[in-house]
PDB file of C-alpha atoms in Angstrom:
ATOM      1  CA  UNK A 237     -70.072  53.384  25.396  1.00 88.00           C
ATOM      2  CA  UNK A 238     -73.515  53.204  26.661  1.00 92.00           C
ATOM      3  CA  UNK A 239     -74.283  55.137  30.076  1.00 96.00           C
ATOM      4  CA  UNK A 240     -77.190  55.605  32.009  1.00 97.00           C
ATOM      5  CA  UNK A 241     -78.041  58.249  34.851  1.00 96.00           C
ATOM      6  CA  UNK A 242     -80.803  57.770  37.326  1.00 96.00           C
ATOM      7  CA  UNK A 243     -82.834  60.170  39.388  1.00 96.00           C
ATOM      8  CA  UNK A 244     -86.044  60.561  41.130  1.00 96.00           C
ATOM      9  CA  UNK A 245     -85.056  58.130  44.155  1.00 94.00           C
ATOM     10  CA  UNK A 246     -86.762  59.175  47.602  1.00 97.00           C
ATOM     11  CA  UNK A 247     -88.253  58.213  50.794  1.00 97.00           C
ATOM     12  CA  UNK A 248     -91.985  58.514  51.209  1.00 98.00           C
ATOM     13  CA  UNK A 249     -94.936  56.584  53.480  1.00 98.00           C
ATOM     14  CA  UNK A 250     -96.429  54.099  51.587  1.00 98.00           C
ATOM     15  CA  UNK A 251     -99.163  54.953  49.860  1.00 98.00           C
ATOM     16  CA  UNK A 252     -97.185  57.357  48.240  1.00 98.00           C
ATOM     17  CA  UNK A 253     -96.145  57.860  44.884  1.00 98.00           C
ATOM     18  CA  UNK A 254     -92.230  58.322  43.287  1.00 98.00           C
ATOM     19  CA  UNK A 255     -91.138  58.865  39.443  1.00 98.00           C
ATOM     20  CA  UNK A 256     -87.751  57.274  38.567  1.00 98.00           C
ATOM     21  CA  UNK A 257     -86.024  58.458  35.012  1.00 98.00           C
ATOM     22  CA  UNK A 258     -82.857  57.619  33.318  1.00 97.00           C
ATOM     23  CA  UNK A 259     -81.572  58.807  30.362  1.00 96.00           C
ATOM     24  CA  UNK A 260     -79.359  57.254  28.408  1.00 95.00           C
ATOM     25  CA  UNK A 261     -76.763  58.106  25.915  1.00 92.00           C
ATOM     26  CA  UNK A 262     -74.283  56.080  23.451  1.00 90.00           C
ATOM     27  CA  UNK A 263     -76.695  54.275  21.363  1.00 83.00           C
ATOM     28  CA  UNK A 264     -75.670  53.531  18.721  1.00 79.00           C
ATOM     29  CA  UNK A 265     -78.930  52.553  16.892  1.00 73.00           C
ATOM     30  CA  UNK A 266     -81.243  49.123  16.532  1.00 79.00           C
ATOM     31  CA  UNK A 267     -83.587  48.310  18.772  1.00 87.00           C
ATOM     32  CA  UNK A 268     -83.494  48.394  22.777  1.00 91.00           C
ATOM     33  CA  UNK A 269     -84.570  47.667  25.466  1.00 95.00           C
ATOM     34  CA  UNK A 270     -84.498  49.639  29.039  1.00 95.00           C
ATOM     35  CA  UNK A 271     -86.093  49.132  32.538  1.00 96.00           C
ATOM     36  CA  UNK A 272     -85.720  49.626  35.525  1.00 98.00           C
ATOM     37  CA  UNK A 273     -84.342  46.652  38.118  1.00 98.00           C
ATOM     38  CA  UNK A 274     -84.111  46.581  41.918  1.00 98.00           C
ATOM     39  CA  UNK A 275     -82.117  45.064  44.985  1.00 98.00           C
ATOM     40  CA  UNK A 276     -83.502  44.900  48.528  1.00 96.00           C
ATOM     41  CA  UNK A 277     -81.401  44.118  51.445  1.00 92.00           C
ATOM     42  CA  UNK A 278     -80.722  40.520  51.664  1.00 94.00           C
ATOM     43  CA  UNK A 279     -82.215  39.866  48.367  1.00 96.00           C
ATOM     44  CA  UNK A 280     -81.383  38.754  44.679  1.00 96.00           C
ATOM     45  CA  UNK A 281     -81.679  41.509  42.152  1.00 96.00           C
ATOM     46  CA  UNK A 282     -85.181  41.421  40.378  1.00 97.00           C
ATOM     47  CA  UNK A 283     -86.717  43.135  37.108  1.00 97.00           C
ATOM     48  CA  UNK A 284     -89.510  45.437  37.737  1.00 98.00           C
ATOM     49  CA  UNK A 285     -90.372  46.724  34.272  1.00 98.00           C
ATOM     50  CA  UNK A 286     -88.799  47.043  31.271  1.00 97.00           C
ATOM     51  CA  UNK A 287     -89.640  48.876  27.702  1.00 96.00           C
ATOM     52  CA  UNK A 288     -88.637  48.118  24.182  1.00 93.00           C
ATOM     53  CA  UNK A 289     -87.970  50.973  21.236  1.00 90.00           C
ATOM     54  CA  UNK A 290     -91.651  50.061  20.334  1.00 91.00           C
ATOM     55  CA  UNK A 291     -93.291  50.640  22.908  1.00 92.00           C
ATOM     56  CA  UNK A 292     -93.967  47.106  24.512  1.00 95.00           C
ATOM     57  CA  UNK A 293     -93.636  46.833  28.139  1.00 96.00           C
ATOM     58  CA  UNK A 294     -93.591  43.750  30.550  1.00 97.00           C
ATOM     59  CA  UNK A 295     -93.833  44.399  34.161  1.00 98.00           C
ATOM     60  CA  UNK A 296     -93.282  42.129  36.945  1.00 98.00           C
ATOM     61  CA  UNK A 297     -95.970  40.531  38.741  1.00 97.00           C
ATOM     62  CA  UNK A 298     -96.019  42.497  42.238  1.00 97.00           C
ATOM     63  CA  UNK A 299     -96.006  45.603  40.781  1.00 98.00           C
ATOM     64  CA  UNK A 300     -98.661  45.174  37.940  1.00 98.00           C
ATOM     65  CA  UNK A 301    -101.470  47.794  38.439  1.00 98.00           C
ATOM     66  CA  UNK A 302     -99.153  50.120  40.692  1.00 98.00           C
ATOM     67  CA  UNK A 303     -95.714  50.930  38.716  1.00 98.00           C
ATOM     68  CA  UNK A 304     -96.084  52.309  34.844  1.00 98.00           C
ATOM     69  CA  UNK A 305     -92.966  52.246  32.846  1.00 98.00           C
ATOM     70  CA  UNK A 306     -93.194  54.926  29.860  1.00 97.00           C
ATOM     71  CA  UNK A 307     -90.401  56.163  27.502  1.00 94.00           C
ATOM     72  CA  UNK A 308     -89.192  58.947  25.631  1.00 92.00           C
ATOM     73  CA  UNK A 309     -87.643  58.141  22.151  1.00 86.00           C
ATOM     74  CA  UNK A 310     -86.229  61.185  21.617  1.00 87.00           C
ATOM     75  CA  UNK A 311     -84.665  61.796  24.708  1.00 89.00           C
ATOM     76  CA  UNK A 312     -83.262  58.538  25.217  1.00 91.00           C
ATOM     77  CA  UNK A 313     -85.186  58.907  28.435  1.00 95.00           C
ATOM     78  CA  UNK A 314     -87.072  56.006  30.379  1.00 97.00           C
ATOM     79  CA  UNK A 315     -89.784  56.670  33.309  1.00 98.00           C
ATOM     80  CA  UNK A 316     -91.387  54.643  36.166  1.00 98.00           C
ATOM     81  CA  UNK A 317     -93.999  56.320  37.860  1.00 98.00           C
ATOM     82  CA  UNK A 318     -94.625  53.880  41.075  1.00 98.00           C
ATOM     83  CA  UNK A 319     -98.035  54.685  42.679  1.00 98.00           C
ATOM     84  CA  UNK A 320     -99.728  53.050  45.849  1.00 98.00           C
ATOM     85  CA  UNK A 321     -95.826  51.846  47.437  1.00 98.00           C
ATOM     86  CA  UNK A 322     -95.407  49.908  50.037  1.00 98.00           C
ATOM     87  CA  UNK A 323     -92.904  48.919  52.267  1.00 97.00           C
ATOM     88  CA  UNK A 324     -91.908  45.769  50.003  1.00 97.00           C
ATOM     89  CA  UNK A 325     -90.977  48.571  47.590  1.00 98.00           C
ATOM     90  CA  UNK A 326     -87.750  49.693  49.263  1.00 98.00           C
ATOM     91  CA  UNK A 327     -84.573  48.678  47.195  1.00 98.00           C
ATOM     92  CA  UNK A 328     -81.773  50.429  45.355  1.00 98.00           C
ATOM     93  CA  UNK A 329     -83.363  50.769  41.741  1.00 98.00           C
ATOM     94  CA  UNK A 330     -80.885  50.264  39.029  1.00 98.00           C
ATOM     95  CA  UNK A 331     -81.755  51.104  35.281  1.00 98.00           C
ATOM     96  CA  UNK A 332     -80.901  49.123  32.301  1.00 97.00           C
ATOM     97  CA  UNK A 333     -80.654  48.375  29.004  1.00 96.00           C
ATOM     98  CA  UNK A 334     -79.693  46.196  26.646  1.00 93.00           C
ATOM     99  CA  UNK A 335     -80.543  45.503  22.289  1.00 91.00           C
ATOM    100  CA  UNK A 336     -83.407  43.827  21.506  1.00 89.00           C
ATOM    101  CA  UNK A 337     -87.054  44.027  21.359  1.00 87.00           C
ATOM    102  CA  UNK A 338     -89.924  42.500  23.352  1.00 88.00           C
ATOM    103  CA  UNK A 339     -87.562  42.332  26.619  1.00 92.00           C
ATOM    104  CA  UNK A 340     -88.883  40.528  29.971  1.00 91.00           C
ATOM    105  CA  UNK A 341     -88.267  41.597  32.817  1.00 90.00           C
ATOM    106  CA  UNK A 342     -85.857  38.407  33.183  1.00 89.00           C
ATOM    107  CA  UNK A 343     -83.621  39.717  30.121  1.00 89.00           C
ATOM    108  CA  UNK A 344     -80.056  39.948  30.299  1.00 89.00           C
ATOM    109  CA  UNK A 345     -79.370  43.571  29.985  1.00 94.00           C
ATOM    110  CA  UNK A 346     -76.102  44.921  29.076  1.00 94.00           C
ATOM    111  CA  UNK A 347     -75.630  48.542  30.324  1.00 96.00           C
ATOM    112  CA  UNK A 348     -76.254  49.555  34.193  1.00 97.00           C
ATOM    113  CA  UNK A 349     -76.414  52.674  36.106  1.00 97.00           C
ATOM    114  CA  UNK A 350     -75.116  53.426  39.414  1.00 97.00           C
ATOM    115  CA  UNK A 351     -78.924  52.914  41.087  1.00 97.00           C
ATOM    116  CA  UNK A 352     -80.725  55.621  43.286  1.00 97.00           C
ATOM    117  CA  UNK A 353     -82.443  54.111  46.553  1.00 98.00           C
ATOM    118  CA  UNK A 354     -86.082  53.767  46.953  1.00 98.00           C
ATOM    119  CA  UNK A 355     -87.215  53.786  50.863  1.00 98.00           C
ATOM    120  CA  UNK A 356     -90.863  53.054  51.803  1.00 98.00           C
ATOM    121  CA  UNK A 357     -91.647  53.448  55.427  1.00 97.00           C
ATOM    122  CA  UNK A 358     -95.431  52.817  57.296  1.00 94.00           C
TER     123      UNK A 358
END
């Protein structure tokens, strides 16, 4: 059974910066894919980033250039620094994951955490 443990949630001003990381454990080997997905108030869930096994990474578009989405093979560890937040930012951040390789950041994932909440004030 595949579980995965977030941390790193916070409130900060935007402008600020926040690292998320979840590591994961129960793979059983093949390729996957992890990210990191989030759910404002009101709103339908959405994919922020997500990385594959290899390394490749799709983000989405409103947080291209701010949010970086890095892993740790080893570790069965995924990170997402978020730099320059703003308000828009603040949601519950859930991570993911899910086999396969080359993942959007529309992909079905398979596995979910509990989420840790993300609040940006001005």
């Amino acid at each position: 059974q595949v579980q995965l443990v977030e941390s790193g949630g916070g409130s900060v001003q935007a402008g600020g910066s926040l690292r998320l990381s979840c590591v994961a454990s129960g793979f059983t080997g093949g390729s996957y894919c992890m990210g990191w997905f989030r759910q404002a108030p009101g709103k339908e869930r959405e994919g922020v980033a997500i990385i594959d096994s290899h390394g490749t990474t799709s983000y989405a578009d409103s947080v291209k250039g701010r949010f970086t989405i890095s892993n740790d093979i080893a570790k069965n560890t995924v990170h997402l620094q978020m730099n320059s937040l703003i308000p828009g930012d603040t949601a519950m951040y859930y991570c993911a994951a899910g086999p396969g390789f080359a993942c959007s950041v529309y992909y079905d994932m398979s596995y979910w955490g509990k989420g840790t909440l993300v609040t940006i004030s001005s």
